[in-house]
XYZ file of C-alpha atoms in Angstrom:
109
model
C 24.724 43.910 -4.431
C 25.919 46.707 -6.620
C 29.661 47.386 -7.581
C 31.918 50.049 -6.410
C 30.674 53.818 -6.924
C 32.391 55.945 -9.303
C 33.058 59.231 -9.042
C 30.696 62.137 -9.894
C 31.734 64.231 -13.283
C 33.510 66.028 -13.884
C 36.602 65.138 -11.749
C 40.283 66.033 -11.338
C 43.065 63.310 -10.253
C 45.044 63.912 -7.075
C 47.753 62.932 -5.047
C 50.366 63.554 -3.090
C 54.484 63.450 -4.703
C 56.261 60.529 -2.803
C 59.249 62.585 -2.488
C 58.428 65.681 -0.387
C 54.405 65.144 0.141
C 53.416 67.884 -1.947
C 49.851 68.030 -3.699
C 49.880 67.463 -7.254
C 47.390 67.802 -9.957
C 47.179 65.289 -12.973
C 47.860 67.145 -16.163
C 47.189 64.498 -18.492
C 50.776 64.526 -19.414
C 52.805 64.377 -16.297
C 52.189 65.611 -12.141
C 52.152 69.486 -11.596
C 51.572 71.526 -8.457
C 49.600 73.513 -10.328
C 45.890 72.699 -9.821
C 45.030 74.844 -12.583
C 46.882 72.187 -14.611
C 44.829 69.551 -13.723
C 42.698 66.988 -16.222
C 38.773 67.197 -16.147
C 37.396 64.294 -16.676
C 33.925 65.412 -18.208
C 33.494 61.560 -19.584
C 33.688 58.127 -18.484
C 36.682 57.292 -20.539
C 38.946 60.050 -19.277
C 37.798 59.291 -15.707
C 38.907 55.708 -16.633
C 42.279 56.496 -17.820
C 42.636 59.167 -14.387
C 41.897 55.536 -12.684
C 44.440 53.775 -14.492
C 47.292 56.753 -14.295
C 46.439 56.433 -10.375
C 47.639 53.152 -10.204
C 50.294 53.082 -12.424
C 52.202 56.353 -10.579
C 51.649 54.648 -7.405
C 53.465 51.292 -9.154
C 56.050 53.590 -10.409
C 56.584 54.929 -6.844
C 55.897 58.849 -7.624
C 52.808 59.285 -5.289
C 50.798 58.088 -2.392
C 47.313 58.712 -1.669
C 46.319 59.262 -5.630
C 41.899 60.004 -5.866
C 39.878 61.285 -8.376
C 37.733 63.752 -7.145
C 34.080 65.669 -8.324
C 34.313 69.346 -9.221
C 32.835 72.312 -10.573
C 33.987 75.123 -12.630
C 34.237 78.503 -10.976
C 33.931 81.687 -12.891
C 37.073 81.469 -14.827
C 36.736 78.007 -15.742
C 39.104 76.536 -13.291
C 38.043 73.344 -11.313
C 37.182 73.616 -7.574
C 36.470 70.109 -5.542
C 33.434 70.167 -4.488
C 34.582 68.896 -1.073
C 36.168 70.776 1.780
C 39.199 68.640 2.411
C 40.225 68.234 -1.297
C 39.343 72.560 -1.976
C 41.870 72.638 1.298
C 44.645 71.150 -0.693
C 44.256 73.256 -3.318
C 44.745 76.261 -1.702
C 48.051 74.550 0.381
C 48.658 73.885 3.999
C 48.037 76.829 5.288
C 45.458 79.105 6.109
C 47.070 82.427 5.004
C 46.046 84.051 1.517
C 49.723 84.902 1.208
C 50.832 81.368 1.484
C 50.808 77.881 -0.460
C 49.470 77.509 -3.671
C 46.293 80.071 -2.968
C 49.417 82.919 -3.103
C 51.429 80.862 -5.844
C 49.093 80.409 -8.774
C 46.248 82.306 -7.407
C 43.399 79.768 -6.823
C 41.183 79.025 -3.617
C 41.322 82.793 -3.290
């Protein structure tokens, strides 16, 4: 029997804000709705302490549904989940270019 599988690197920590549901992006330093803010865990360590912020924002009540997820880097260095549902909440709710955060900080695009 082998333990529980850890997540690819590197990887970005996610959630959603307890208060009004939006998506936000560990920044290593505090929650921002900026993905392009997020921590990359490129190590074992950081993805570690991405685990451990997890549970201790979900203690502290500031968000639900917090998961590290794998990503690459696109072109400009940003990082992209490398699945569809988590690149989906990048780019907002919506599926207009001129909406969410694909129109607000440009990413997803």
């Amino acid at each position: 029997m082998s333990g529980p599988t850890k997540t690819p690197l590197p990887a970005i920590l996610l959630a959603n804000n307890l208060l009004d549901g939006e998506v936000v992006f560990f920044s290593g330093v505090a929650w921002s709705r900026d993905p392009r803010r997020a921590m990359v865990a490129e190590d074992e360590a950081t993805r570690d302490l991405l685990a451990r912020e997890a549970k201790a924002a979900f203690a502290r009540n500031e968000v639900v549904d917090a998961e590290i997820v794998d990503v690459t880097r696109d072109a400009t260095g940003q990082p992209v989940p490398n699945h569809f549902r988590e690149r989906f909440k990048i780019r907002g709710p919506s599926v207009r270019p001129d909406l969410g955060k694909q129109a607000e900080f440009g990413v997803g695009n």
